[in-house]
Amino acid sequence: LAPISAAVLTFLLLFLPHGPSPTVLAGGSDDRSALLSFKSSVSSDPNGALASWGSPNVCNWTGVSCNMAARRVVKLILRDQKLSGEVSPALGNLSHLNILNLSGNLFTGRVPSELGNLFHLTLLDMSANSFSGEVPPELGKLSSLNYFDLSGNSFTGGVPPELGNLSNLKQLSIGGNSLEGPIPVEL
């Protein structure tokens, strides 16, 4: 074979595709940052569910699904993984998220009010954890929500009347908590 001239090599490097770039596959750098922030707030991962979380393509991470056309994360499903720690408020930056299911883990602390920014969310399941504090009224901004489950936690206080704004809601489960007071008429 004859050696490749510098001009031909330059042409090949500049004009031929080199495969997809990592950021194109990554689901967007904001999504990657949000997920890595979530991972950093997880204190224990005994099943190794987050072991794949570090490769350039977040769409290949365990529990993560992407809309490849939009290059954004649309599902985060990590149920029954025995994850513990707190849920990072950065998940509120996953602006294209449709499904968030963290049920059946050992999460503690409060549910971040920033999750109220996930306007495309149709399913939110945080059941069977050890969340405490009050149910964030900001979750009443999730106008696309169909399924909402916070059962089996340690929530206190009353049911926020803002949940009455969830006009597309088909199922609400909040039992198994320490909630008190009347069910708001808005619901």
mmCIF file of C-alpha atoms in Angstrom:
data_model
loop_
_atom_site.group_PDB
_atom_site.id
_atom_site.type_symbol
_atom_site.label_atom_id
_atom_site.label_comp_id
_atom_site.label_asym_id
_atom_site.label_seq_id
_atom_site.Cartn_x
_atom_site.Cartn_y
_atom_site.Cartn_z
ATOM 1 C CA LEU A 1 0.000 0.000 0.000
ATOM 2 C CA ALA A 2 1.162 3.495 -0.800
ATOM 3 C CA PRO A 3 1.524 5.938 2.071
ATOM 4 C CA ILE A 4 -1.405 8.323 2.545
ATOM 5 C CA SER A 5 -0.603 11.903 1.684
ATOM 6 C CA ALA A 6 -1.105 14.614 4.290
ATOM 7 C CA ALA A 7 -3.863 16.207 2.185
ATOM 8 C CA VAL A 8 -5.821 12.941 1.950
ATOM 9 C CA LEU A 9 -5.398 12.268 5.660
ATOM 10 C CA THR A 10 -6.585 15.783 6.521
ATOM 11 C CA PHE A 11 -9.643 15.318 4.273
ATOM 12 C CA LEU A 12 -10.492 12.009 5.917
ATOM 13 C CA LEU A 13 -10.174 13.417 9.419
ATOM 14 C CA LEU A 14 -12.199 16.540 8.680
ATOM 15 C CA PHE A 15 -14.997 15.291 6.492
ATOM 16 C CA LEU A 16 -15.693 11.655 7.214
ATOM 17 C CA PRO A 17 -17.900 10.801 10.182
ATOM 18 C CA HIS A 18 -16.112 9.386 13.193
ATOM 19 C CA GLY A 19 -19.137 7.862 14.858
ATOM 20 C CA PRO A 20 -21.430 9.527 17.356
ATOM 21 C CA SER A 21 -19.846 11.803 19.888
ATOM 22 C CA PRO A 22 -20.218 10.881 23.565
ATOM 23 C CA THR A 23 -22.313 13.966 24.321
ATOM 24 C CA VAL A 24 -24.765 13.097 21.557
ATOM 25 C CA LEU A 25 -25.254 9.681 23.150
ATOM 26 C CA ALA A 26 -25.118 10.986 26.671
ATOM 27 C CA GLY A 27 -28.716 12.133 26.885
ATOM 28 C CA GLY A 28 -27.572 15.731 27.217
ATOM 29 C CA SER A 29 -24.956 17.088 29.588
ATOM 30 C CA ASP A 30 -27.616 18.525 31.934
ATOM 31 C CA ASP A 31 -29.235 15.092 32.216
ATOM 32 C CA ARG A 32 -25.846 13.488 32.853
ATOM 33 C CA SER A 33 -25.059 16.041 35.584
ATOM 34 C CA ALA A 34 -28.444 15.488 37.238
ATOM 35 C CA LEU A 35 -28.003 11.714 37.253
ATOM 36 C CA LEU A 36 -24.455 11.914 38.592
ATOM 37 C CA SER A 37 -25.692 14.214 41.360
ATOM 38 C CA PHE A 38 -28.366 11.625 42.177
ATOM 39 C CA LYS A 39 -25.699 8.894 42.260
ATOM 40 C CA SER A 40 -23.496 10.951 44.575
ATOM 41 C CA SER A 41 -26.366 11.243 47.073
ATOM 42 C CA VAL A 42 -26.822 7.454 47.171
ATOM 43 C CA SER A 43 -24.930 6.192 50.218
ATOM 44 C CA SER A 44 -25.360 2.464 49.606
ATOM 45 C CA ASP A 45 -25.920 0.397 46.456
ATOM 46 C CA PRO A 46 -25.640 -3.241 47.594
ATOM 47 C CA ASN A 47 -27.004 -4.658 44.317
ATOM 48 C CA GLY A 48 -24.594 -2.610 42.161
ATOM 49 C CA ALA A 49 -27.477 -0.995 40.287
ATOM 50 C CA LEU A 50 -25.435 2.158 39.681
ATOM 51 C CA ALA A 51 -22.187 0.378 38.733
ATOM 52 C CA SER A 52 -22.675 1.246 35.046
ATOM 53 C CA TRP A 53 -23.236 4.921 35.873
ATOM 54 C CA GLY A 54 -20.042 6.493 34.627
ATOM 55 C CA SER A 55 -19.801 5.474 30.994
ATOM 56 C CA PRO A 56 -20.245 8.333 28.498
ATOM 57 C CA ASN A 57 -23.654 7.129 27.289
ATOM 58 C CA VAL A 58 -26.230 7.619 30.077
ATOM 59 C CA CYS A 59 -28.774 5.844 27.904
ATOM 60 C CA ASN A 60 -26.906 2.603 28.662
ATOM 61 C CA TRP A 61 -26.982 3.139 32.417
ATOM 62 C CA THR A 62 -29.064 0.728 34.490
ATOM 63 C CA GLY A 63 -32.586 2.061 35.013
ATOM 64 C CA VAL A 64 -32.227 4.913 32.504
ATOM 65 C CA SER A 65 -34.167 5.139 29.227
ATOM 66 C CA CYS A 66 -33.777 7.866 26.643
ATOM 67 C CA ASN A 67 -35.683 9.353 23.768
ATOM 68 C CA MET A 68 -32.921 9.029 21.197
ATOM 69 C CA ALA A 69 -34.460 11.579 18.826
ATOM 70 C CA ALA A 70 -34.504 14.249 21.536
ATOM 71 C CA ARG A 71 -31.332 12.841 23.141
ATOM 72 C CA ARG A 72 -32.889 13.231 26.591
ATOM 73 C CA VAL A 73 -33.589 10.973 29.553
ATOM 74 C CA VAL A 74 -37.296 10.079 29.716
ATOM 75 C CA LYS A 75 -37.387 7.261 32.309
ATOM 76 C CA LEU A 76 -35.576 6.577 35.550
ATOM 77 C CA ILE A 77 -36.696 3.263 37.038
ATOM 78 C CA LEU A 78 -34.674 1.933 39.965
ATOM 79 C CA ARG A 79 -37.281 0.069 41.994
ATOM 80 C CA ASP A 80 -36.396 -2.612 44.553
ATOM 81 C CA GLN A 81 -32.631 -2.018 44.397
ATOM 82 C CA LYS A 82 -32.026 -1.489 48.157
ATOM 83 C CA LEU A 83 -30.554 1.940 47.403
ATOM 84 C CA SER A 84 -30.158 4.185 50.436
ATOM 85 C CA GLY A 85 -29.319 7.815 50.978
ATOM 86 C CA GLU A 86 -31.289 10.878 49.980
ATOM 87 C CA VAL A 87 -32.782 11.814 46.630
ATOM 88 C CA SER A 88 -30.887 14.668 45.026
ATOM 89 C CA PRO A 89 -32.870 17.798 44.110
ATOM 90 C CA ALA A 90 -30.924 17.720 40.815
ATOM 91 C CA LEU A 91 -33.425 15.144 39.511
ATOM 92 C CA GLY A 92 -35.688 18.154 39.011
ATOM 93 C CA ASN A 93 -33.405 19.087 36.093
ATOM 94 C CA LEU A 94 -34.416 16.015 34.065
ATOM 95 C CA SER A 95 -36.873 18.189 32.157
ATOM 96 C CA HIS A 96 -38.000 15.473 29.695
ATOM 97 C CA LEU A 97 -38.594 12.785 32.329
ATOM 98 C CA ASN A 98 -41.900 10.905 31.908
ATOM 99 C CA ILE A 99 -41.446 8.177 34.518
ATOM 100 C CA LEU A 100 -39.684 8.319 37.877
ATOM 101 C CA ASN A 101 -39.911 5.119 39.909
ATOM 102 C CA LEU A 102 -37.715 4.807 42.994
ATOM 103 C CA SER A 103 -40.108 2.545 44.904
ATOM 104 C CA GLY A 104 -39.013 -0.243 47.214
ATOM 105 C CA ASN A 105 -35.684 1.242 48.261
ATOM 106 C CA LEU A 106 -34.330 2.628 51.516
ATOM 107 C CA PHE A 107 -34.280 6.356 50.719
ATOM 108 C CA THR A 108 -34.638 8.756 53.652
ATOM 109 C CA GLY A 109 -35.070 12.484 54.084
ATOM 110 C CA ARG A 110 -37.476 14.649 52.177
ATOM 111 C CA VAL A 111 -38.802 14.279 48.660
ATOM 112 C CA PRO A 112 -37.203 17.230 46.851
ATOM 113 C CA SER A 113 -39.637 20.020 45.982
ATOM 114 C CA GLU A 114 -37.662 20.423 42.731
ATOM 115 C CA LEU A 115 -39.448 17.337 41.394
ATOM 116 C CA GLY A 116 -42.364 19.730 40.865
ATOM 117 C CA ASN A 117 -40.416 21.016 37.824
ATOM 118 C CA LEU A 118 -40.870 17.729 35.941
ATOM 119 C CA PHE A 119 -43.848 18.870 33.873
ATOM 120 C CA HIS A 120 -43.752 15.864 31.509
ATOM 121 C CA LEU A 121 -43.939 13.342 34.360
ATOM 122 C CA THR A 122 -46.840 10.897 33.991
ATOM 123 C CA LEU A 123 -45.779 8.437 36.710
ATOM 124 C CA LEU A 124 -44.168 9.238 40.054
ATOM 125 C CA ASP A 125 -43.672 6.286 42.390
ATOM 126 C CA MET A 126 -41.668 6.863 45.575
ATOM 127 C CA SER A 127 -43.553 4.244 47.619
ATOM 128 C CA ALA A 128 -42.053 1.821 50.134
ATOM 129 C CA ASN A 129 -39.083 3.934 51.222
ATOM 130 C CA SER A 130 -38.434 5.888 54.424
ATOM 131 C CA PHE A 131 -39.150 9.423 53.229
ATOM 132 C CA SER A 132 -40.195 11.849 55.964
ATOM 133 C CA GLY A 133 -41.379 15.410 56.350
ATOM 134 C CA GLU A 134 -44.321 16.872 54.534
ATOM 135 C CA VAL A 135 -45.473 16.044 51.022
ATOM 136 C CA PRO A 136 -44.095 18.916 48.919
ATOM 137 C CA PRO A 137 -46.950 21.127 47.657
ATOM 138 C CA GLU A 138 -44.841 21.783 44.529
ATOM 139 C CA LEU A 139 -45.791 18.290 43.340
ATOM 140 C CA GLY A 140 -49.191 19.810 42.592
ATOM 141 C CA LYS A 141 -47.583 21.422 39.508
ATOM 142 C CA LEU A 142 -47.169 18.021 37.809
ATOM 143 C CA SER A 143 -50.125 18.566 35.493
ATOM 144 C CA SER A 144 -49.354 15.533 33.270
ATOM 145 C CA LEU A 145 -49.244 13.096 36.204
ATOM 146 C CA ASN A 146 -51.495 10.025 35.874
ATOM 147 C CA TYR A 147 -50.072 7.793 38.599
ATOM 148 C CA PHE A 148 -48.803 9.111 41.932
ATOM 149 C CA ASP A 149 -47.705 6.802 44.757
ATOM 150 C CA LEU A 150 -46.113 7.959 48.010
ATOM 151 C CA SER A 151 -47.517 5.124 50.130
ATOM 152 C CA GLY A 152 -45.497 3.269 52.742
ATOM 153 C CA ASN A 153 -43.247 6.092 53.903
ATOM 154 C CA SER A 154 -43.131 8.312 56.987
ATOM 155 C CA PHE A 155 -44.722 11.504 55.674
ATOM 156 C CA THR A 156 -46.309 13.791 58.259
ATOM 157 C CA GLY A 157 -48.580 16.800 58.144
ATOM 158 C CA GLY A 158 -51.592 17.188 55.931
ATOM 159 C CA VAL A 159 -52.249 16.386 52.295
ATOM 160 C CA PRO A 160 -51.368 19.522 50.326
ATOM 161 C CA PRO A 161 -54.433 21.069 48.665
ATOM 162 C CA GLU A 162 -52.198 21.790 45.642
ATOM 163 C CA LEU A 163 -52.507 18.103 44.731
ATOM 164 C CA GLY A 164 -56.013 19.022 43.609
ATOM 165 C CA ASN A 165 -54.370 20.650 40.564
ATOM 166 C CA LEU A 166 -53.418 17.225 39.207
ATOM 167 C CA SER A 167 -56.242 17.174 36.667
ATOM 168 C CA ASN A 168 -54.976 14.106 34.767
ATOM 169 C CA LEU A 169 -54.499 11.985 37.883
ATOM 170 C CA LYS A 170 -56.032 8.520 37.672
ATOM 171 C CA GLN A 171 -54.465 6.931 40.777
ATOM 172 C CA LEU A 172 -53.236 8.505 44.013
ATOM 173 C CA SER A 173 -51.793 6.319 46.787
ATOM 174 C CA ILE A 174 -50.697 8.021 49.994
ATOM 175 C CA GLY A 175 -51.619 5.395 52.607
ATOM 176 C CA GLY A 176 -49.190 3.937 55.101
ATOM 177 C CA ASN A 177 -47.852 7.319 56.220
ATOM 178 C CA SER A 178 -48.481 9.487 59.278
ATOM 179 C CA LEU A 179 -50.567 12.064 57.437
ATOM 180 C CA GLU A 180 -53.317 13.782 59.391
ATOM 181 C CA GLY A 181 -56.204 16.084 58.860
ATOM 182 C CA PRO A 182 -58.980 16.062 56.291
ATOM 183 C CA ILE A 183 -58.545 15.200 52.649
ATOM 184 C CA PRO A 184 -58.585 18.572 50.884
ATOM 185 C CA VAL A 185 -61.792 19.344 49.009
ATOM 186 C CA GLU A 186 -59.588 20.179 45.983
ATOM 187 C CA LEU A 187 -58.974 16.438 45.585
#
